[in-house]
CSV table of C-alpha atoms and ligand atoms in Angstrom, one decimal:
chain,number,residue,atom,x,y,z
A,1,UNK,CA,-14.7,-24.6,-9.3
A,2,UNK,CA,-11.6,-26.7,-10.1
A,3,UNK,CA,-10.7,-23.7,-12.9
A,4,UNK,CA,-7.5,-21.7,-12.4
A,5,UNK,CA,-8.2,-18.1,-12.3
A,6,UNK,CA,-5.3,-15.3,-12.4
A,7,UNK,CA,-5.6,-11.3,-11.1
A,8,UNK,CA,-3.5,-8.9,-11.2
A,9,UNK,CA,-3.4,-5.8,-8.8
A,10,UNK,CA,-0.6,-2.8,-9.0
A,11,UNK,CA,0.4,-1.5,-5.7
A,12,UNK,CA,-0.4,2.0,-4.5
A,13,UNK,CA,1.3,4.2,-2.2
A,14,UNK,CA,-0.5,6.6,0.1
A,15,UNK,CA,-0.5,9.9,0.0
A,16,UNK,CA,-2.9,10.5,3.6
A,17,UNK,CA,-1.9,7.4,5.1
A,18,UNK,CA,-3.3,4.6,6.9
A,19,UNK,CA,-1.9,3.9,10.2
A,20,UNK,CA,-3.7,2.1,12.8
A,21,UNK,CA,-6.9,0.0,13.7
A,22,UNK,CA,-10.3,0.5,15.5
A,23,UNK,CA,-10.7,-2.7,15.1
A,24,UNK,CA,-7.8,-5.2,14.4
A,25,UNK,CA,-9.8,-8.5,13.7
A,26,UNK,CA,-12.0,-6.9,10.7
A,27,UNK,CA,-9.6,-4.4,9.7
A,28,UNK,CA,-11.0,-1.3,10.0
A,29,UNK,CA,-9.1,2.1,10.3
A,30,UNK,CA,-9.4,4.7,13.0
A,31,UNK,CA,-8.8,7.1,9.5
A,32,UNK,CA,-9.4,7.2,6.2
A,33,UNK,CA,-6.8,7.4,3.3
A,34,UNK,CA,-5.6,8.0,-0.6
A,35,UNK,CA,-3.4,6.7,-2.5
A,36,UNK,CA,-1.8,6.5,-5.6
A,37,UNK,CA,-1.9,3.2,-7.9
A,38,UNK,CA,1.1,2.8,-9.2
A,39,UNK,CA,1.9,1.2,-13.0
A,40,UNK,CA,5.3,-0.4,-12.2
A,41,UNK,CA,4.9,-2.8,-9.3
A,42,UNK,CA,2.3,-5.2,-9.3
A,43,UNK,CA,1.1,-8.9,-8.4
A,44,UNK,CA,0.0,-11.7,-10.3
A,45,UNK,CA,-1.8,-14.4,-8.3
A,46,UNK,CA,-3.2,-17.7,-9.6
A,47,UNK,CA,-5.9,-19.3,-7.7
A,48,UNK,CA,-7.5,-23.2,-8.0
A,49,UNK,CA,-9.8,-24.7,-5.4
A,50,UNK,CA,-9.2,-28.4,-5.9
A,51,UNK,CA,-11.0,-31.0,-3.8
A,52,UNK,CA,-7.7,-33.3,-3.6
A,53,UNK,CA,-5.7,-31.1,-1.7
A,54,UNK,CA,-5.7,-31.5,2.0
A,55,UNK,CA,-4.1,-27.8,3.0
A,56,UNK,CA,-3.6,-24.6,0.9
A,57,UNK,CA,-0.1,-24.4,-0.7
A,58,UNK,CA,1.1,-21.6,-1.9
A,59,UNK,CA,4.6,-20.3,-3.7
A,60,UNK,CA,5.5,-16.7,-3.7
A,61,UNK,CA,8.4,-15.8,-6.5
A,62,UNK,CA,8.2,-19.5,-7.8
A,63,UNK,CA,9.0,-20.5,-3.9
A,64,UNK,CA,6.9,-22.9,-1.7
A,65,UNK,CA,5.8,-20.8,1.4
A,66,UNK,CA,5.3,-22.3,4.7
A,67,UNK,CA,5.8,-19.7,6.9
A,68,UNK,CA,3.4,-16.5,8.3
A,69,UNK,CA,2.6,-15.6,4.7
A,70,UNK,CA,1.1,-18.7,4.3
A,71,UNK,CA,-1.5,-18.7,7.5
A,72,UNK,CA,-2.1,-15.1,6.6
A,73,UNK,CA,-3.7,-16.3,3.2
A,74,UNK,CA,-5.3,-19.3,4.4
A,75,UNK,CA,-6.9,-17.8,6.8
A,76,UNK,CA,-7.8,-15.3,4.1
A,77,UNK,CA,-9.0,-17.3,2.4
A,78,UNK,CA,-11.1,-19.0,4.9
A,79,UNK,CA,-13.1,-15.9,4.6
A,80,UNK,CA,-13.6,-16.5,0.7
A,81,UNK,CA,-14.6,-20.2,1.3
A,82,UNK,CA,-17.1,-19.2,4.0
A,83,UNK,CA,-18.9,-16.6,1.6
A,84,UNK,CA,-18.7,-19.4,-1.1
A,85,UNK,CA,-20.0,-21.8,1.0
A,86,UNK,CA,-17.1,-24.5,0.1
A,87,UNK,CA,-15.0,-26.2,2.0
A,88,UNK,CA,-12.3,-27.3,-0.2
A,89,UNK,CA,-8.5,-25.8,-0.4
A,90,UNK,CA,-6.3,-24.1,-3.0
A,91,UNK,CA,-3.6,-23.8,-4.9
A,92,UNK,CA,-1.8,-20.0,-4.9
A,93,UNK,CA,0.7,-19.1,-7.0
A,94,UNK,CA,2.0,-15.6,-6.7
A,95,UNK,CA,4.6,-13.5,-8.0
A,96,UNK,CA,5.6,-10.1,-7.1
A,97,UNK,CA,7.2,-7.9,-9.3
A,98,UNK,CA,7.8,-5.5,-6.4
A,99,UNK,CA,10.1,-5.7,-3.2
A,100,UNK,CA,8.6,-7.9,-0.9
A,101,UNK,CA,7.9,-6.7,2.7
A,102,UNK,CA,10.2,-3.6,1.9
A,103,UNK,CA,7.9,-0.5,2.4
A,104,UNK,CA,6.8,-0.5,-1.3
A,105,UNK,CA,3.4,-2.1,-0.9
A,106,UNK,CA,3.7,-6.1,-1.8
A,107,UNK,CA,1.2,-6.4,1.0
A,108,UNK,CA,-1.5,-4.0,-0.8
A,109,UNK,CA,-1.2,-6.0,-4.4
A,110,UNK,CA,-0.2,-9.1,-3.1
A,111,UNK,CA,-4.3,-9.1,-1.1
A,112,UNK,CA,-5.7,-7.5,-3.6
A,113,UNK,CA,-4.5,-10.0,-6.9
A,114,UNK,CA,-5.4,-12.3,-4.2
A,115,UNK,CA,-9.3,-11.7,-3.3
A,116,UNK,CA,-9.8,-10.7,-7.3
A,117,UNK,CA,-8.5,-14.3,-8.4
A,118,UNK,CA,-9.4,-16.5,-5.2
A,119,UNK,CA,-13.1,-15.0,-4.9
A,120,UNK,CA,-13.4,-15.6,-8.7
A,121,UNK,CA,-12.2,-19.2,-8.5
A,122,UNK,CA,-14.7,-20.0,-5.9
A,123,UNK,CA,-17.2,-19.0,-7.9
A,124,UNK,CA,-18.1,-15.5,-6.7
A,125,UNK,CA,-18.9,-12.5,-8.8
A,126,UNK,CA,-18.1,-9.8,-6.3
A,127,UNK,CA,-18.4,-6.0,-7.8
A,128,UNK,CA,-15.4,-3.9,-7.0
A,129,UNK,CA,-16.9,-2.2,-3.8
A,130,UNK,CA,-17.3,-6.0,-2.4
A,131,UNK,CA,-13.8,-6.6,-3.6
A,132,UNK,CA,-12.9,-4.1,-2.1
A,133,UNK,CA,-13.7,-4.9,1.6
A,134,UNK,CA,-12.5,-8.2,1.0
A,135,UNK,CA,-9.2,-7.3,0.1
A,136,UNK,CA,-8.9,-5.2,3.1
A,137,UNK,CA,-9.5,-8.5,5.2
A,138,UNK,CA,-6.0,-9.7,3.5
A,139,UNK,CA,-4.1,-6.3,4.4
A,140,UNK,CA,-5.8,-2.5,4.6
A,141,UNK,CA,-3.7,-0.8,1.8
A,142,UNK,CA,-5.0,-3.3,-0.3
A,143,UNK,CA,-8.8,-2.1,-0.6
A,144,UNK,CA,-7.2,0.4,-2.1
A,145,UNK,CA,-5.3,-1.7,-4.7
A,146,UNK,CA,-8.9,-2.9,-6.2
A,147,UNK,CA,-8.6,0.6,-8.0
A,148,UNK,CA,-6.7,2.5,-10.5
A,149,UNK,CA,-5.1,6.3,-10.2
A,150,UNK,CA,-6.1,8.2,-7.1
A,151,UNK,CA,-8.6,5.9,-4.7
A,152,UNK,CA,-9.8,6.4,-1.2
A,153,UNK,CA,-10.6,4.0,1.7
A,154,UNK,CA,-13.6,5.2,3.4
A,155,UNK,CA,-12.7,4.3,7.4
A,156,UNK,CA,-16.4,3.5,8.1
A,157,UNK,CA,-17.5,2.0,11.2
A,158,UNK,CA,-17.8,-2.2,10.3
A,159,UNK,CA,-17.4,-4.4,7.8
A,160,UNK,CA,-20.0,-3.3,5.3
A,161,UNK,CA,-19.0,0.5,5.8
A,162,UNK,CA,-15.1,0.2,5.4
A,163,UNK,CA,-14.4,-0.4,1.7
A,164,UNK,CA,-12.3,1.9,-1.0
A,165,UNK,CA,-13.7,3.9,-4.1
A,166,UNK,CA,-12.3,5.7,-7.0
A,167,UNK,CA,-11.0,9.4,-7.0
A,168,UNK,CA,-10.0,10.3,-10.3
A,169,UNK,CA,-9.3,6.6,-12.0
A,170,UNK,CA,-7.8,8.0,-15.3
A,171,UNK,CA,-5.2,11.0,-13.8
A,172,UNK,CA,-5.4,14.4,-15.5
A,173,UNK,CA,-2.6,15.5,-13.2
A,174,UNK,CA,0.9,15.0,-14.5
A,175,UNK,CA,2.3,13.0,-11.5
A,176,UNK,CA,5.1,10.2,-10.5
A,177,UNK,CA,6.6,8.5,-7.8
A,178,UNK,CA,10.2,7.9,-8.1
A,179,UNK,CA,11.2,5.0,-5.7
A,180,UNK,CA,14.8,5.1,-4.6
A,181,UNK,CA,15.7,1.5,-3.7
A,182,UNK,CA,18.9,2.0,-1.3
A,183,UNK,CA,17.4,-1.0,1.1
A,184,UNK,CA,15.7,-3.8,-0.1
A,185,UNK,CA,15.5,-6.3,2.9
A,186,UNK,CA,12.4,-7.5,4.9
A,187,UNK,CA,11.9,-5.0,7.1
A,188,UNK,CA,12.3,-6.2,11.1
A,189,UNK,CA,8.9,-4.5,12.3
A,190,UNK,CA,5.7,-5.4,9.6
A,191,UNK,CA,3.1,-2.3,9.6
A,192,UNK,CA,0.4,-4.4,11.3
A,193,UNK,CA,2.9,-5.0,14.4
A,194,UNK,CA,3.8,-1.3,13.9
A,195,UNK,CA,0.7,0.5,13.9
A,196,UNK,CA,-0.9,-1.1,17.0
A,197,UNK,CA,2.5,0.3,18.8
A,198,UNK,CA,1.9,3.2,17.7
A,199,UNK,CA,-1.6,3.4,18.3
A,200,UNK,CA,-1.1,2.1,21.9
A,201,UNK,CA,1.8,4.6,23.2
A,202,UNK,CA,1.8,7.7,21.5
A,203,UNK,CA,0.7,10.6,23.1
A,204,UNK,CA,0.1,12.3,20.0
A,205,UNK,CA,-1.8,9.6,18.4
A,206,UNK,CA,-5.5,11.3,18.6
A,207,UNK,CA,-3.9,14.7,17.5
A,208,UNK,CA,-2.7,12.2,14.0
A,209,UNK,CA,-6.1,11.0,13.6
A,210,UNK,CA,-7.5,14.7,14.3
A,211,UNK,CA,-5.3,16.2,11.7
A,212,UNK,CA,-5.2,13.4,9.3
A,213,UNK,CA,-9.2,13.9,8.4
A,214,UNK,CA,-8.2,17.5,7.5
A,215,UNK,CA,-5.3,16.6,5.2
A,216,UNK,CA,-7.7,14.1,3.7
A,217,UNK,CA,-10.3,17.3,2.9
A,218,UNK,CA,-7.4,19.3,1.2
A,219,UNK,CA,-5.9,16.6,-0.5
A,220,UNK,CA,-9.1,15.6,-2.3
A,221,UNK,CA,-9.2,19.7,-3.0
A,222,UNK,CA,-5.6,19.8,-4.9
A,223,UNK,CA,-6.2,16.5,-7.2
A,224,UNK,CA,-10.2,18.0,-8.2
A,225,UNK,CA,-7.9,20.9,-8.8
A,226,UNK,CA,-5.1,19.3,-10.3
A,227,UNK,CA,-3.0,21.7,-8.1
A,228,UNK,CA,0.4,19.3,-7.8
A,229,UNK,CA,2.6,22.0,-5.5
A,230,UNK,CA,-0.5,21.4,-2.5
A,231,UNK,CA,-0.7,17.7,-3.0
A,232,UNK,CA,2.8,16.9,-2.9
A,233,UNK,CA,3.0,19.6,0.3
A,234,UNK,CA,0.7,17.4,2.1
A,235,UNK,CA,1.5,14.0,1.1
A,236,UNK,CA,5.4,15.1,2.4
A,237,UNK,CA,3.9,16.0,5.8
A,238,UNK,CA,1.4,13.3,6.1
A,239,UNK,CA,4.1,11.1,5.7
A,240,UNK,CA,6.3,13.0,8.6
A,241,UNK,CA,3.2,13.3,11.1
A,242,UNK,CA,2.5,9.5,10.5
A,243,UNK,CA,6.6,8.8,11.0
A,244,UNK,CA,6.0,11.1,14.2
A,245,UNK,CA,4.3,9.0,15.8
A,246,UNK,CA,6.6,5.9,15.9
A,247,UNK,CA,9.1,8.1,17.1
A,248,UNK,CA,7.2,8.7,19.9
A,249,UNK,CA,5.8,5.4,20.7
A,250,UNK,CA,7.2,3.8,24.2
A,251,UNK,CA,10.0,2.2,23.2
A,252,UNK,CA,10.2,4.4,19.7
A,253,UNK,CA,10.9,3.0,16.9
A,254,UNK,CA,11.7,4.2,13.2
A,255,UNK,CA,12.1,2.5,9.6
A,256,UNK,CA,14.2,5.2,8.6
A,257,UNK,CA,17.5,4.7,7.9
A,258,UNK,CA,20.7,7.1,7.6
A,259,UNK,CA,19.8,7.0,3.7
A,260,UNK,CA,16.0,7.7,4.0
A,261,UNK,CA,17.2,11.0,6.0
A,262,UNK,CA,20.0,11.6,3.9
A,263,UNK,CA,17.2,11.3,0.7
A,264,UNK,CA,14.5,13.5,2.4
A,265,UNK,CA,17.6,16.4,2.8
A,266,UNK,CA,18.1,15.6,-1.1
A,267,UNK,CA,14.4,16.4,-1.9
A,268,UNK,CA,14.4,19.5,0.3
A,269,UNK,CA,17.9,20.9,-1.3
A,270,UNK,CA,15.9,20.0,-4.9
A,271,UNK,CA,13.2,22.3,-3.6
A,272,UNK,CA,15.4,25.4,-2.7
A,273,UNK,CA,16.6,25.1,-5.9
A,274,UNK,CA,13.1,25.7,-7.4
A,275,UNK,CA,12.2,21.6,-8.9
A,276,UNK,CA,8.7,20.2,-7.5
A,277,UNK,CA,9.6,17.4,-5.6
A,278,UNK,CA,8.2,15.7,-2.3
A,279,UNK,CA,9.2,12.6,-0.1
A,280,UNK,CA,6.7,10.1,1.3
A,281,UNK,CA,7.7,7.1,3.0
A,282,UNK,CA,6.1,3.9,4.1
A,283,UNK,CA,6.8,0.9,6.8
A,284,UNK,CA,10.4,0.6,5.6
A,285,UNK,CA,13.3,2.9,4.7
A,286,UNK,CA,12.8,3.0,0.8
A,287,UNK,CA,11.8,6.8,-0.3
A,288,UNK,CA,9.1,7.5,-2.7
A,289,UNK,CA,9.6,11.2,-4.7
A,290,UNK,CA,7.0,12.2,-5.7
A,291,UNK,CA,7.3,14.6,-8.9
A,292,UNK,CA,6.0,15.5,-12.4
A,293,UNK,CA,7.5,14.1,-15.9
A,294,UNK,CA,9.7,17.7,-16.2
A,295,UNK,CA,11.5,17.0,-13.5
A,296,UNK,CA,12.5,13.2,-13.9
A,297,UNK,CA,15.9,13.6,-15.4
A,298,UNK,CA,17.3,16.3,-12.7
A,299,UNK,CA,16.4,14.5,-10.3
A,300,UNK,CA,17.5,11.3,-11.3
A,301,UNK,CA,21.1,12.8,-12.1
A,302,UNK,CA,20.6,14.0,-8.3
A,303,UNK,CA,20.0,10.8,-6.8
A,304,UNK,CA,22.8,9.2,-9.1
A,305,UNK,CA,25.5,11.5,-8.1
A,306,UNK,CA,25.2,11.3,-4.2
A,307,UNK,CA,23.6,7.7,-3.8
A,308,UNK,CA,25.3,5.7,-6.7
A,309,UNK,CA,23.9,2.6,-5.7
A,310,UNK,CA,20.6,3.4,-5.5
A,311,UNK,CA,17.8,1.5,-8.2
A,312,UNK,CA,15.8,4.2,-9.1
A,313,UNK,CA,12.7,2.9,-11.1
A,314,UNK,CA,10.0,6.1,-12.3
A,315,UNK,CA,6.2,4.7,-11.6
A,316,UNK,CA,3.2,6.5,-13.3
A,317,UNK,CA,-0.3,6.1,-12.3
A,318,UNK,CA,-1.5,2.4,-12.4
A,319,UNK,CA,-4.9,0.7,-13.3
A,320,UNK,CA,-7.2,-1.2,-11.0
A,321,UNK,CA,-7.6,-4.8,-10.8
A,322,UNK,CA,-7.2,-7.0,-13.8
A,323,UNK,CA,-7.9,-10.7,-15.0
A,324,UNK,CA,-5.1,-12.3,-17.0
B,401,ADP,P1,5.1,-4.3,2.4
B,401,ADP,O1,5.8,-3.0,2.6
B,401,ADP,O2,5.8,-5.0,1.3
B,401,ADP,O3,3.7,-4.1,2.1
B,401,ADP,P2,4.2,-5.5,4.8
B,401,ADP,O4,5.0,-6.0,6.0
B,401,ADP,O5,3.1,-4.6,5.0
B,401,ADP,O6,5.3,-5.0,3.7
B,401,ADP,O7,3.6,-6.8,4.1
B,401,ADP,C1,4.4,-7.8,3.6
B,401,ADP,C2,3.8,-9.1,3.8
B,401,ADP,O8,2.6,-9.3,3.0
B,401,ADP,C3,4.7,-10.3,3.5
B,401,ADP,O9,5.5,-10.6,4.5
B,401,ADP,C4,3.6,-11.4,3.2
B,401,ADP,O10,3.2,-11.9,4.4
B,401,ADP,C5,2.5,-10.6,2.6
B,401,ADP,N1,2.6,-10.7,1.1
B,401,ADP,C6,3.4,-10.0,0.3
B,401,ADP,N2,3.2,-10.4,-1.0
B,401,ADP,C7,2.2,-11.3,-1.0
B,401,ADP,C8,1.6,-12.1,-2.0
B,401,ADP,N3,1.9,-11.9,-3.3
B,401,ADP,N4,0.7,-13.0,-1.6
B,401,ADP,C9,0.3,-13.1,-0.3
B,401,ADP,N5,0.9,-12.4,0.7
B,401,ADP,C10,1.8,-11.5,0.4
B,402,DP6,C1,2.5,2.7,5.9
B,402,DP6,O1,-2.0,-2.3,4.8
B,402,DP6,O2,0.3,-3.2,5.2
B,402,DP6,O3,1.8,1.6,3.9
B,402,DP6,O4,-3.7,-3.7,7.3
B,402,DP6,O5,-2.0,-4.5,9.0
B,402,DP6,O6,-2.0,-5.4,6.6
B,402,DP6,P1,-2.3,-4.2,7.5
B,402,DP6,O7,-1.3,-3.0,7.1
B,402,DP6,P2,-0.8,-2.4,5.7
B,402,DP6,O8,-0.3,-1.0,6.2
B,402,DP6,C2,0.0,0.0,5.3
B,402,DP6,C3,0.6,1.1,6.0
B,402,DP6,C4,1.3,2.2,5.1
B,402,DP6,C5,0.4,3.3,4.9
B,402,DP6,C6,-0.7,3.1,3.8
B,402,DP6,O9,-0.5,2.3,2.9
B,402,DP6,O10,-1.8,3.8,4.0
């Protein structure tokens, strides 16, 4: 207690996504999922109980926070004191050195840097599994963060049963995500608020969660057999069948933009002219192509030439959780 412990998570980015609740309060999906750690983005998060503080305080980016962000990781960590048995508050500094709230993930490292570093300053020694399902707590997509290269959350049916594991921690495949930045703003509708819409209104939802447990069978087929063309197949469709369904929620709604359309017509046009390359996109317009080390530089002069604002950044596989 009283010591100042730092984590750091990467972000991942799903390639069967996550996209709704069975239970909202404990965080448990009505699917499974994989994703993808990523090396480039990640969040480190500096936790210290200390009896003199009378609330938690917390900056994010070297900024004091005092809004939503800050209940959602006291309450978190509410959770962490009661399994510690303390009763004393903390000190969080975090920094993000990804977008934040912009459909690249800050949400999956941001609760995962957090559970590694605030369990550990409260004196817990939690193994990775039991990290795991206390990250998801924090936010879903970041049981998965606990985890390097490919990892899967298991849905399960409660607390105990819902948790992430590794794939394939150390890739053999040669595979990236390119993220083209062309929006980095907060994005107006956060996933949680997005998901139960979607979840509540769209006639196609039990069709997604039908279909989604099959991807999830082939998917763990093409990365045992390193077989890129099928996984980046089905992470592009995933992505569209889980975008499918907030386009028919009642009212719709969409995170695309004009750009995220006008990107996915780019990858497609790449593809007729014979280069491996595959969109996914998350809670916010920003489009992740997904590709293999060959193909960087045409695609990159691609993206350049029709989008010249666009930040482009190349992410490889990441590493699990780390202590600084
Ligand atoms: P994203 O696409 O970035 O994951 P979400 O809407 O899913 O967007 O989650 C973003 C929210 O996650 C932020 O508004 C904030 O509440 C929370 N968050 C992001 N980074 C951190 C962090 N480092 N520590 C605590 N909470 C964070
Ligand atoms: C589209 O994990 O941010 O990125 O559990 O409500 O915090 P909460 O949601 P969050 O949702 C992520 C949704 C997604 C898909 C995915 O990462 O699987």
């Amino acid at each position: 207690m009283n010591k100042k412990v730092t984590a750091r998570a990467h972000t991942n980015i799903a390639l069967i996504k996550y996209w709704g609740k069975k239970n909202p309060e404990l965080i448990i999906p009505t699917t499974s999922s994989l994703s993808l750690t990523l090396d480039q983005f990640y969040t480190d998060t500096a936790v210290v109980f200390n009896s003199n503080l009378s609330h938690d305080e917390l900056t994010l980016n070297g900024q004091p926070i005092t809004d939503h962000t800050l209940l959602k990781t006291s309450t978190f960590l509410d959770i962490v004191r009661q399994m510690a048995g303390i009763n004393t508050f903390a000190r969080i500094e975090s920094t993000n050195h990804v977008p934040t709230a912009a459909g690249l993930a800050s949400s999956a490292s941001g609760f995962a840097a957090l559970a590694a570093a605030s369990s550990k300053a409260a004196g817990l020694n939690l193994d990775r599994q039991a990290l795991s399902r206390l990250a998801r707590r924090g936010s879903g997509s970041a049981s998965r963060s606990i985890f390097g290269g490919f990892a899967e959350w298991i849905a399960g049916e409660d607390d105990l049963t819902s948790y992430a594991h590794p794939i394939q921690e150390n890739v053999t495949m040669d595979i990236q995500m390119l993220t083209v930045v062309l929006d980095g703003s907060v994005k107006k509708i956060g996933s949680r608020q997005g998901m139960q819409h979607a979840i509540a209104t769209s006639p196609f939802y039990d069709t997604w969660v039908a279909e989604s447990e099959v991807d999830l069978v082939t998917m763990k087929q093409a990365i045992a057999n390193n077989d890129f063309q099928t996984l980046g197949e089905l992470a592009e469709h995933n992505a569209l069948q889980m975008h499918s369904l907030n386009f028919t929620a009642k009212p719709a709604f969409t995170y695309f933009n004009g750009d995220t359309l006008n990107i996915l017509n780019l990858v497609q046009n790449l593809r007729h002219q014979g280069i491996q390359a595959y969109a996914t996109m998350d809670a916010g317009p920003n489009v992740k192509i997904i590709s293999q080390s060959t193909a960087t530089q045409v695609i990159c002069e691609a993206i350049k030439k029709d989008f010249p604002n666009a930040t482009v950044e190349v992410a490889k596989p990441g590493p699990g959780i780390s202590y600084l």
